[in-house]
Amino acid sequence: MPSRKIPSVSELVSRPATNRLPAWKALAARSRRSGRTGLRDLFAADSRRASRFTVEALGITFDHSKHLIDTKTMDLLFDLAEEAGVTGHRDAMFAGERINVTEDRAVLHVALRAPKGAVIEVDGENVVPHVHEVLGRMGRFANKVRGGRWLGHSGRPVRNVINIGIGGSDLGPAMAYDAMRKWASDDLTVRFVSNVDANDFVEKTRDLDPEETLFIVSSKTFTTLETMTNAHTARRWVLKAFDGDKAAAARHFVAVSTNAAEVEKFGIDTANMFGFWDWVGGRYSMDSAIGLSTMIAVGPKRFRELLDGFHDMDEHFRTAPPRRNLPMIQALIGIWNACFLDADTVAVLPYDQYLDRFSAYLQQLEMESNGKHVTLAGKHVSWGTCPVIWGQPGTNGQHAFYQMIHQGTRIVPCDFLVFADPVNKVGDHHDKLVANVFAQTEALAFGKTLEEILAEGVDPKVAPHKVMEGDRPTSTFLCDKLSPRMLGRLIAMYEHKVFVQGSIWRVNSFDQWGVELGKKLAQAIIPELRSKDRPRLKHDGSTNALIRKYRGLRGRS
Ligand code: F6P
């Protein structure tokens, strides 16, 4: 096979505006003309529609036939991906090019899950051996904790593990712990503290014995306000139990970070630090050392299965032709919905209680990655970018917000995720659960007309209220079984979906400057809230008034 040329970073930056691409223009015209052709008509016109718009790979059946698409629309979307140069961009990422242009960094979370023999280079150096060296250290440490051989300062084995981190240093591990609960050790209590609100720390530690508790301070930068505040509180909590003996910290704190200097400054021995690299973005880091709490919970073997699942999807994304490529198709349909059908949000609805935190995890992955308004070249985009991502596990959501999805005035495309084989086989729960998925997507797609309702003999005054317009687009991901490996595949599928969308929208999916201003302002406001003397405030009128009011309520001048 001829090897494709990998575009340089400057070529990526100078690609033409997305809305000038012929396929984009054709899609815009098409959405005006036929974007609203109803699903009833689309299914009636094509008896093979369901199979035509279903793709299977890696134990995931992705039915996208209940979207407002047809063959021509899909052809144009694949043309769009080609004209936008998505595959070249993808290859540049896998080749370690510095595609995170605003931070001048490579983007290589795919290296975190590469098998031992793989070669992935950054600046001519193969990073895979480094990844496996850290995984090996993590494994030995995890086994010690799991085996009761990591002792606290008083010589008692650690039984409680608390990850302190926020954003990418919390959401992935917290989500994965819930998702893999079934495989987690029953001998350990694993918890996550993230919020700078002390209620989080207090509630997560109130029933724990400090002598049996290990804190993993997880922070890429080791400077994040929330994490460092919680870490200092944790240290005070531990030292109190040992009458202030500072030596106790060594047995009760380990760190996960890229910043050895700050870890040392905090007082954690760098021998107990697990590192990662600047080419791992925070929200793409759950399979780096940031996953240490996950590995302790489920063990190194299950953690490797999780990584293998990620790697399966990496290979699929890298090698499968666009028309068989799960993340590519998912991304393109998302672009159709968001940019051409004006859908502002996407609901992610996992029908599995173990995926309770999946939507929260995806919120950071998608919205921090693609919630951008300038292109790689720094020009304001002339198209919409990331929609709002939200959701809850089914069936709970059905009894809360689905009403709006069925009959509201806004179109909310939904991702339904469900597993054929239940983790817990209890009575007929699972068939009932799955029936609800299929019923929801059927109702959302085809609705119920006024005529159908009247034909049922419903009072004509009530009948309009019962009309379901249908044409609510949904994706169904019917997966074999929730397992560590399948979880890895699903997360990687969303990661690569985000990549494809970011590539088409031309944004840098790997920086997050938008969160900086608020952080900076908070740092300035903290002393204004805490100072004994009345501060001289120089904010806007509203912020000044709120600061004064708060100080007054707290009895400060
Ligand atoms: O909120 C911004 C952010 O930088 C995220 O991107 C990141 O995941 C989170 O803060 C935590 O950062 P750190 O791991 O450096 O503490």
Coordinates of C-alpha atoms and ligand atoms in Angstrom, one line a residue:
M1 CA 0.0 0.0 0.0
P2 CA 1.4 3.4 -0.8
S3 CA 2.1 5.4 2.4
R4 CA 0.0 8.5 2.7
K5 CA 1.9 11.8 3.2
I6 CA 1.5 13.2 6.7
P7 CA 0.6 16.9 6.6
S8 CA 2.9 19.2 8.5
V9 CA 1.5 21.3 11.3
S10 CA 1.7 24.5 9.1
E11 CA -0.3 22.7 6.4
L12 CA -3.0 21.8 9.0
V13 CA -3.1 25.4 10.3
S14 CA -3.5 26.8 6.8
R15 CA -6.3 24.5 5.6
P16 CA -9.2 26.4 4.0
A17 CA -12.2 27.5 6.0
T18 CA -14.6 24.6 6.5
N19 CA -17.6 26.5 5.2
R20 CA -15.8 27.1 1.9
L21 CA -15.5 23.4 1.2
P22 CA -17.8 22.2 -1.6
A23 CA -19.2 19.4 0.5
W24 CA -20.1 21.9 3.3
K25 CA -21.9 24.1 0.8
A26 CA -23.8 21.1 -0.7
L27 CA -24.8 19.9 2.8
A28 CA -26.1 23.4 3.6
A29 CA -28.2 23.4 0.5
R30 CA -29.4 19.9 1.1
S31 CA -30.4 20.6 4.7
R32 CA -32.6 23.4 3.4
R33 CA -34.1 21.2 0.8
S34 CA -34.5 17.7 2.3
G35 CA -33.1 17.9 5.8
R36 CA -36.6 17.7 7.1
T37 CA -37.7 14.6 5.2
G38 CA -39.4 12.6 7.9
L39 CA -38.2 9.2 9.1
R40 CA -41.5 7.6 8.3
D41 CA -40.9 8.5 4.6
L42 CA -37.3 7.6 4.7
F43 CA -38.0 4.2 6.0
A44 CA -40.9 3.7 3.7
A45 CA -38.7 4.6 0.7
D46 CA -35.9 2.1 1.5
S47 CA -36.6 -1.4 2.8
R48 CA -32.9 -1.9 3.4
R49 CA -32.5 1.4 5.4
A50 CA -31.8 -0.3 8.7
S51 CA -28.9 -2.4 7.4
R52 CA -27.7 0.3 5.1
F53 CA -27.2 2.6 8.1
T54 CA -25.8 0.1 10.6
V55 CA -22.1 -0.6 11.1
E56 CA -20.7 -3.3 13.3
A57 CA -17.2 -3.4 14.7
L58 CA -15.5 -4.6 17.9
G59 CA -18.7 -5.9 19.4
I60 CA -20.5 -2.7 18.9
T61 CA -23.5 -2.5 16.6
F62 CA -24.0 1.2 15.7
D63 CA -27.5 1.8 14.2
H64 CA -27.7 5.3 12.8
S65 CA -30.7 4.7 10.6
K66 CA -33.0 6.7 12.8
H67 CA -31.2 9.9 11.9
L68 CA -32.5 12.4 9.4
I69 CA -30.0 11.2 6.8
D70 CA -30.1 9.5 3.5
T71 CA -27.5 8.0 1.2
K72 CA -26.8 11.3 -0.5
T73 CA -26.4 13.1 2.8
M74 CA -23.9 10.5 4.0
D75 CA -22.0 10.7 0.7
L76 CA -21.6 14.4 1.2
L77 CA -20.6 14.0 4.8
F78 CA -17.8 11.5 3.8
D79 CA -16.8 14.0 1.1
L80 CA -16.6 16.7 3.8
A81 CA -14.3 14.5 5.9
E82 CA -12.1 14.0 2.9
E83 CA -12.1 17.6 1.8
A84 CA -11.3 18.7 5.3
G85 CA -8.3 16.3 5.4
V86 CA -9.4 14.4 8.5
T87 CA -7.4 11.3 7.7
G88 CA -4.2 13.3 7.2
H89 CA -4.8 15.1 10.5
R90 CA -5.5 11.8 12.2
D91 CA -2.2 10.4 10.8
A92 CA -0.4 13.5 12.0
M93 CA -1.7 12.8 15.5
F94 CA -0.6 9.2 15.5
A95 CA 2.8 10.2 14.1
G96 CA 3.5 12.5 17.0
E97 CA 3.3 15.8 15.1
R98 CA 2.8 18.8 17.4
I99 CA -0.9 19.2 16.4
N100 CA -1.7 21.0 19.7
V101 CA -0.5 24.2 18.1
T102 CA -1.2 26.7 20.8
E103 CA 0.8 24.7 23.4
D104 CA 3.3 23.3 20.8
R105 CA 2.7 19.7 21.9
A106 CA 2.2 16.4 20.4
V107 CA -1.2 14.7 21.2
L108 CA -0.4 11.0 21.9
H109 CA -2.9 9.5 24.3
V110 CA -3.0 6.7 21.8
A111 CA 0.6 5.8 23.0
L112 CA -0.7 5.2 26.5
R113 CA -2.5 2.1 25.4
A114 CA -0.1 0.8 22.7
P115 CA 1.2 -2.7 23.2
K116 CA 4.8 -3.2 24.5
G117 CA 6.5 -3.7 21.1
A118 CA 4.9 -0.7 19.4
V119 CA 6.9 2.3 18.3
I120 CA 5.4 5.8 18.6
E121 CA 7.9 8.6 18.5
V122 CA 7.9 12.1 19.8
D123 CA 10.9 14.1 18.5
G124 CA 12.6 10.9 17.3
E125 CA 12.2 9.1 20.7
N126 CA 10.0 6.0 21.1
V127 CA 7.7 6.8 24.0
V128 CA 6.1 3.4 24.3
P129 CA 8.9 1.9 26.6
H130 CA 8.4 4.9 29.0
V131 CA 4.7 4.2 29.1
H132 CA 5.2 0.6 30.0
E133 CA 7.9 1.4 32.6
V134 CA 5.3 3.6 34.4
L135 CA 2.6 0.9 33.9
G136 CA 4.9 -1.6 35.5
R137 CA 5.6 0.6 38.5
M138 CA 1.9 1.3 38.9
G139 CA 1.2 -2.4 38.7
R140 CA 3.7 -3.3 41.5
F141 CA 2.3 -0.5 43.6
A142 CA -1.3 -1.5 43.0
N143 CA -0.6 -5.1 43.9
K144 CA 1.0 -4.0 47.1
V145 CA -2.0 -2.0 48.1
R146 CA -4.4 -4.7 47.0
G147 CA -2.5 -7.3 48.8
G148 CA -2.4 -5.4 52.1
R149 CA 1.3 -4.9 51.8
W150 CA 1.3 -1.1 51.6
L151 CA 1.4 -0.1 55.2
G152 CA 0.4 3.1 56.8
H153 CA 2.6 5.0 59.3
S154 CA 1.4 2.9 62.2
G155 CA 2.1 -0.3 60.4
R156 CA -1.6 -1.1 59.5
P157 CA -2.4 -2.0 55.9
V158 CA -4.1 0.7 53.8
R159 CA -7.8 -0.2 53.2
N160 CA -9.1 3.2 51.8
V161 CA -7.8 4.9 48.7
I162 CA -8.9 8.4 47.9
N163 CA -8.0 10.1 44.6
I164 CA -7.8 13.8 44.9
G165 CA -8.0 15.5 41.5
I166 CA -10.4 17.5 39.4
G167 CA -11.5 17.6 35.7
G168 CA -9.4 15.1 33.8
S169 CA -7.6 14.0 36.9
D170 CA -11.0 13.0 38.5
L171 CA -13.7 12.4 36.0
G172 CA -12.1 9.5 34.1
P173 CA -11.0 7.5 37.2
A174 CA -14.4 8.2 39.0
M175 CA -16.4 7.2 35.9
A176 CA -14.2 4.1 35.3
Y177 CA -14.5 3.0 39.0
D178 CA -18.2 3.1 38.8
A179 CA -18.2 1.4 35.4
M180 CA -16.0 -1.4 36.6
R181 CA -17.4 -1.8 40.1
K182 CA -18.1 -5.4 39.3
W183 CA -14.4 -6.1 39.0
A184 CA -13.3 -3.9 41.9
S185 CA -11.8 -5.3 45.1
D186 CA -14.3 -5.7 47.9
D187 CA -11.5 -5.2 50.4
L188 CA -10.8 -1.6 49.5
T189 CA -12.9 1.5 49.8
V190 CA -12.1 3.8 46.8
R191 CA -13.4 7.4 46.7
F192 CA -12.9 10.6 44.8
V193 CA -12.6 14.1 46.2
S194 CA -12.6 16.8 43.6
N195 CA -14.6 19.9 44.7
V196 CA -12.9 22.7 46.6
D197 CA -16.2 22.8 48.6
A198 CA -15.1 21.3 51.9
N199 CA -18.3 19.3 52.0
D200 CA -16.8 16.9 49.5
F201 CA -13.7 16.2 51.6
V202 CA -15.7 16.0 54.8
E203 CA -18.3 13.6 53.5
K204 CA -15.8 11.3 51.7
T205 CA -13.6 11.0 54.8
R206 CA -16.0 11.2 57.8
D207 CA -16.2 7.4 58.2
L208 CA -12.6 6.5 57.4
D209 CA -9.7 5.9 59.6
P210 CA -6.7 8.1 58.6
E211 CA -4.3 5.3 59.7
E212 CA -5.7 3.1 56.9
T213 CA -6.1 5.8 54.3
L214 CA -3.9 6.5 51.3
F215 CA -4.4 9.6 49.2
I216 CA -3.4 9.7 45.6
V217 CA -2.9 13.4 44.7
S218 CA -3.6 13.5 40.9
S219 CA -2.8 16.6 39.0
K220 CA -1.0 17.1 35.8
T221 CA 0.2 20.5 36.8
F222 CA 0.2 20.0 40.6
T223 CA -0.9 23.6 40.9
T224 CA -4.7 23.4 40.5
L225 CA -6.4 25.3 43.3
E226 CA -9.1 22.7 44.1
T227 CA -6.7 19.8 44.2
M228 CA -3.9 21.5 46.1
T229 CA -6.4 22.8 48.7
N230 CA -7.9 19.3 49.2
A231 CA -4.4 17.8 49.3
H232 CA -3.3 20.2 52.1
T233 CA -6.5 19.5 54.0
A234 CA -5.9 15.8 53.6
R235 CA -2.4 16.1 54.9
R236 CA -3.7 18.0 58.0
W237 CA -6.3 15.2 58.5
V238 CA -3.7 12.5 58.4
L239 CA -1.1 14.3 60.5
K240 CA -3.7 15.0 63.2
A241 CA -4.1 11.3 63.6
F242 CA -0.3 11.0 64.2
D243 CA 0.0 13.9 66.6
G244 CA 1.5 16.1 63.8
D245 CA 4.3 13.6 63.0
K246 CA 5.3 14.9 59.5
A247 CA 7.0 11.6 58.6
A248 CA 3.5 10.0 58.5
A249 CA 2.8 11.7 55.1
A250 CA 5.2 9.5 53.3
R251 CA 3.1 6.4 53.8
H252 CA -0.2 8.1 53.2
F253 CA 0.4 10.2 50.1
V254 CA 1.5 9.4 46.6
A255 CA 1.3 11.7 43.6
V256 CA 0.4 11.4 39.9
S257 CA 1.8 14.4 38.0
T258 CA 4.1 15.7 35.3
N259 CA 5.5 18.3 37.7
A260 CA 8.1 16.6 39.9
A261 CA 9.3 19.9 41.4
E262 CA 5.8 20.8 42.8
V263 CA 5.3 17.3 44.0
E264 CA 8.5 17.5 46.0
K265 CA 7.5 21.0 47.3
F266 CA 4.3 19.5 48.6
G267 CA 6.4 17.0 50.5
I268 CA 5.7 13.8 48.6
D269 CA 8.8 11.7 47.9
T270 CA 9.3 11.6 44.1
A271 CA 10.0 7.8 44.6
N272 CA 6.2 7.7 45.2
M273 CA 5.3 9.8 42.2
F274 CA 3.9 8.3 39.0
G275 CA 4.6 10.4 36.0
F276 CA 3.1 11.1 32.6
W277 CA 4.0 13.5 29.8
D278 CA 3.0 16.9 28.3
W279 CA 1.6 15.1 25.3
V280 CA -1.2 13.6 27.4
G281 CA -4.1 16.1 27.7
G282 CA -5.9 16.2 31.1
R283 CA -9.2 14.9 29.6
Y284 CA -7.3 12.2 27.7
S285 CA -5.3 11.0 30.7
M286 CA -7.5 8.3 32.4
D287 CA -5.3 5.6 30.9
S288 CA -2.1 7.2 32.1
A289 CA -0.9 7.1 35.7
I290 CA -4.0 9.2 36.4
G291 CA -5.7 5.8 36.3
L292 CA -3.7 4.6 39.4
S293 CA -6.9 4.6 41.6
T294 CA -8.6 2.6 38.8
M295 CA -5.8 0.1 38.7
I296 CA -5.7 -0.3 42.5
A297 CA -9.5 -0.9 42.4
V298 CA -9.6 -3.5 39.6
G299 CA -6.0 -4.8 39.5
P300 CA -3.4 -4.5 36.8
K301 CA -4.8 -7.3 34.6
R302 CA -8.3 -5.6 34.3
F303 CA -6.6 -2.3 33.8
R304 CA -4.6 -3.8 30.9
E305 CA -7.9 -5.1 29.4
L306 CA -9.3 -1.6 29.6
L307 CA -6.2 -0.3 27.8
D308 CA -6.5 -3.0 25.2
G309 CA -10.0 -1.9 24.5
F310 CA -8.8 1.7 23.9
H311 CA -6.1 0.3 21.6
D312 CA -8.7 -1.8 19.7
M313 CA -10.6 1.3 18.9
D314 CA -7.4 3.3 18.1
E315 CA -6.5 0.7 15.5
H316 CA -10.1 0.6 14.2
F317 CA -10.1 4.4 13.9
R318 CA -6.6 4.4 12.2
T319 CA -7.3 1.7 9.7
A320 CA -11.0 1.2 9.0
P321 CA -12.3 2.9 5.9
P322 CA -14.4 5.9 6.7
R323 CA -17.7 4.2 5.7
R324 CA -17.0 1.4 8.2
N325 CA -15.4 3.6 10.8
L326 CA -17.4 4.0 14.0
P327 CA -16.0 7.3 15.4
M328 CA -15.9 8.8 11.9
I329 CA -19.6 8.1 11.2
Q330 CA -20.6 9.1 14.7
A331 CA -18.7 12.4 14.2
L332 CA -20.1 13.2 10.8
I333 CA -23.7 12.6 11.9
G334 CA -23.1 14.8 14.9
I335 CA -21.9 17.5 12.5
W336 CA -25.0 17.1 10.4
N337 CA -27.2 17.4 13.4
A338 CA -25.4 20.3 15.0
C339 CA -24.4 22.4 12.0
F340 CA -27.1 21.7 9.5
L341 CA -30.2 20.7 11.5
D342 CA -29.4 23.3 14.3
A343 CA -29.5 20.8 17.2
D344 CA -27.7 22.6 20.0
T345 CA -27.4 19.6 22.4
V346 CA -26.7 15.9 22.4
A347 CA -28.1 13.6 25.1
V348 CA -26.0 10.6 26.0
L349 CA -28.2 8.0 27.5
P350 CA -26.4 4.8 28.7
Y351 CA -28.9 2.1 29.7
D352 CA -26.5 0.7 32.3
Q353 CA -26.4 1.9 35.9
Y354 CA -22.6 1.2 36.0
L355 CA -22.2 4.0 33.4
D356 CA -23.8 6.5 35.8
R357 CA -20.9 9.0 35.3
F358 CA -20.4 8.4 31.6
S359 CA -22.2 11.6 30.4
A360 CA -20.4 13.7 33.0
Y361 CA -17.1 12.3 31.7
L362 CA -18.1 13.0 28.1
Q363 CA -19.0 16.6 29.0
Q364 CA -15.4 17.4 29.7
L365 CA -14.1 15.3 26.9
E366 CA -16.3 16.9 24.3
M367 CA -17.0 20.4 25.6
E368 CA -13.5 21.2 26.8
S369 CA -12.1 19.8 23.6
N370 CA -14.4 21.4 21.0
G371 CA -16.0 24.3 22.8
K372 CA -13.9 26.7 20.8
H373 CA -14.6 29.8 18.7
V374 CA -11.4 30.2 16.8
T375 CA -9.7 28.0 14.2
L376 CA -6.1 26.7 14.4
A377 CA -5.1 29.8 12.5
G378 CA -6.8 32.0 15.2
K379 CA -9.7 33.2 13.0
H380 CA -13.2 33.3 14.4
V381 CA -15.2 30.4 13.1
S382 CA -18.2 31.1 10.9
W383 CA -19.9 27.8 11.9
G384 CA -21.2 26.3 15.1
T385 CA -18.9 24.1 17.0
C386 CA -19.5 21.8 20.0
P387 CA -23.1 21.2 21.1
V388 CA -24.0 20.9 24.8
I389 CA -23.4 17.3 26.0
W390 CA -25.6 16.0 28.8
G391 CA -27.5 13.0 29.9
Q392 CA -28.3 10.4 32.6
P393 CA -28.6 6.7 32.6
G394 CA -31.8 5.2 31.4
T395 CA -34.5 4.4 32.4
N396 CA -34.4 7.1 35.1
G397 CA -34.2 9.9 32.5
Q398 CA -37.4 8.6 30.9
H399 CA -39.3 9.7 34.1
A400 CA -37.6 13.1 34.1
F401 CA -36.6 14.9 31.0
Y402 CA -37.6 12.6 28.1
Q403 CA -41.0 14.4 27.8
M404 CA -39.1 17.4 26.4
I405 CA -37.2 15.2 23.9
H406 CA -40.4 13.6 22.7
Q407 CA -42.7 16.7 22.5
G408 CA -40.6 19.8 23.1
T409 CA -39.8 22.3 20.5
R410 CA -36.1 21.6 20.3
I411 CA -34.5 18.7 18.6
V412 CA -32.2 16.7 20.9
P413 CA -30.3 14.0 19.1
C414 CA -29.6 11.1 21.5
D415 CA -27.0 8.4 21.9
F416 CA -28.5 5.3 23.4
L417 CA -25.9 2.9 24.7
V418 CA -27.0 -0.6 25.8
F419 CA -25.4 -4.0 26.3
A420 CA -26.9 -7.3 25.1
D421 CA -25.4 -9.4 27.9
P422 CA -26.1 -8.1 31.4
V423 CA -23.4 -7.9 34.0
N424 CA -25.9 -8.9 36.7
K425 CA -28.4 -11.5 35.6
V426 CA -31.4 -10.9 37.8
G427 CA -34.9 -12.1 36.8
D428 CA -36.2 -10.3 33.7
H429 CA -34.7 -6.9 34.5
H430 CA -32.4 -6.8 31.5
D431 CA -35.1 -7.6 28.9
K432 CA -37.2 -4.9 30.4
L433 CA -34.3 -2.5 30.3
V434 CA -33.5 -3.2 26.6
A435 CA -37.1 -3.1 25.6
N436 CA -37.1 0.5 26.9
V437 CA -34.2 1.4 24.7
F438 CA -35.8 0.1 21.6
A439 CA -39.2 1.6 22.5
Q440 CA -37.7 5.0 23.1
T441 CA -35.9 5.1 19.8
E442 CA -39.0 3.9 18.0
A443 CA -41.2 6.5 19.6
L444 CA -38.7 9.3 19.1
A445 CA -38.3 8.4 15.4
F446 CA -41.9 7.7 14.4
G447 CA -44.1 9.4 17.0
K448 CA -47.8 9.3 16.6
T449 CA -50.0 11.3 14.3
L450 CA -53.2 13.1 15.2
E451 CA -55.1 10.8 12.8
E452 CA -53.7 7.7 14.6
I453 CA -54.7 9.2 18.0
L454 CA -58.2 10.1 16.9
A455 CA -58.7 6.7 15.3
E456 CA -58.1 5.3 18.9
G457 CA -61.2 7.2 20.0
V458 CA -59.4 9.8 22.0
D459 CA -61.3 13.0 22.9
P460 CA -60.5 15.5 20.1
K461 CA -59.8 18.1 22.7
V462 CA -57.1 15.9 24.3
A463 CA -55.8 14.4 21.0
P464 CA -53.4 17.3 20.0
H465 CA -51.7 16.9 23.4
K466 CA -51.0 13.3 22.6
V467 CA -49.4 14.0 19.2
M468 CA -45.8 12.9 19.0
E469 CA -44.2 14.5 15.9
G470 CA -41.4 12.0 15.7
D471 CA -38.3 12.7 13.7
R472 CA -36.2 12.9 16.8
P473 CA -32.8 11.6 15.7
T474 CA -31.2 8.8 17.7
S475 CA -28.1 6.6 17.5
T476 CA -28.2 3.2 19.1
F477 CA -25.0 1.5 20.2
L478 CA -25.9 -2.1 21.0
C479 CA -22.8 -3.6 22.5
D480 CA -22.0 -7.2 23.4
K481 CA -21.3 -6.8 27.1
L482 CA -19.9 -4.2 29.5
S483 CA -16.4 -5.3 30.4
P484 CA -13.2 -3.4 31.0
R485 CA -12.3 -4.0 27.4
M486 CA -15.6 -2.8 26.1
L487 CA -15.4 0.3 28.3
G488 CA -12.1 1.2 26.7
R489 CA -13.5 0.8 23.3
L490 CA -16.4 3.0 24.0
I491 CA -14.4 5.8 25.6
A492 CA -11.9 5.7 22.7
M493 CA -14.8 5.8 20.2
Y494 CA -15.9 9.1 21.8
E495 CA -12.3 10.4 21.9
H496 CA -11.9 9.9 18.2
K497 CA -15.3 11.2 17.4
V498 CA -14.2 14.4 19.2
F499 CA -11.1 14.4 17.1
V500 CA -12.9 14.1 13.8
Q501 CA -15.4 16.9 14.7
G502 CA -12.6 19.2 15.9
S503 CA -10.7 18.5 12.7
I504 CA -13.7 19.5 10.6
W505 CA -14.5 22.5 12.7
R506 CA -10.8 23.4 12.4
V507 CA -10.4 24.0 16.2
N508 CA -7.6 22.9 18.5
S509 CA -9.3 20.1 20.4
F510 CA -6.4 19.9 22.8
D511 CA -6.1 23.2 24.6
Q512 CA -8.5 24.8 27.1
W513 CA -7.7 28.5 27.4
G514 CA -11.3 29.3 28.1
V515 CA -11.0 28.0 31.7
E516 CA -8.0 30.2 32.5
L517 CA -9.6 33.6 33.0
G518 CA -12.1 32.4 35.7
K519 CA -9.2 30.7 37.5
K520 CA -7.1 33.9 37.5
L521 CA -10.0 36.0 38.7
A522 CA -10.8 33.6 41.5
Q523 CA -7.2 33.9 42.7
A524 CA -7.6 37.7 42.8
I525 CA -10.9 37.5 44.6
I526 CA -9.8 35.0 47.3
P527 CA -7.8 37.6 49.3
E528 CA -10.6 40.1 48.8
L529 CA -13.0 37.8 50.6
R530 CA -10.5 36.8 53.3
S531 CA -8.7 40.1 54.2
K532 CA -9.3 41.5 57.7
D533 CA -9.3 45.0 56.4
R534 CA -11.9 46.2 53.9
P535 CA -10.5 45.6 50.4
R536 CA -10.4 48.3 47.7
L537 CA -12.4 46.6 45.0
K538 CA -11.9 47.3 41.4
H539 CA -14.3 44.9 39.7
D540 CA -17.5 45.8 38.0
G541 CA -20.4 47.0 40.1
S542 CA -22.1 43.6 40.3
T543 CA -19.0 41.7 41.4
N544 CA -18.0 44.4 43.9
A545 CA -21.5 44.3 45.4
L546 CA -21.5 40.6 45.7
I547 CA -18.1 40.6 47.4
R548 CA -19.3 43.2 49.9
K549 CA -22.5 41.3 50.6
Y550 CA -20.6 38.1 51.2
R551 CA -18.2 39.8 53.5
G552 CA -21.1 41.3 55.4
L553 CA -22.8 38.0 55.7
R554 CA -19.6 36.4 57.1
G555 CA -19.2 39.3 59.6
R556 CA -16.3 40.9 57.8
S557 CA -16.1 44.6 57.3
Ligands
F6P1 O1 -10.2 22.9 34.1 C1 -9.1 23.0 33.3 C2 -8.1 21.8 33.6 O2 -6.9 22.3 33.2 C3 -8.5 20.5 32.9 O3 -8.2 20.6 31.5 C4 -7.8 19.5 33.7 O4 -8.2 18.2 33.4 C5 -8.1 20.0 35.1 O5 -8.0 21.4 34.9 C6 -7.2 19.5 36.1 O6 -5.8 19.9 35.9 P1 -4.7 19.3 36.7 O7 -4.6 17.8 36.4 O8 -3.4 20.0 36.2 O9 -4.9 19.5 38.1

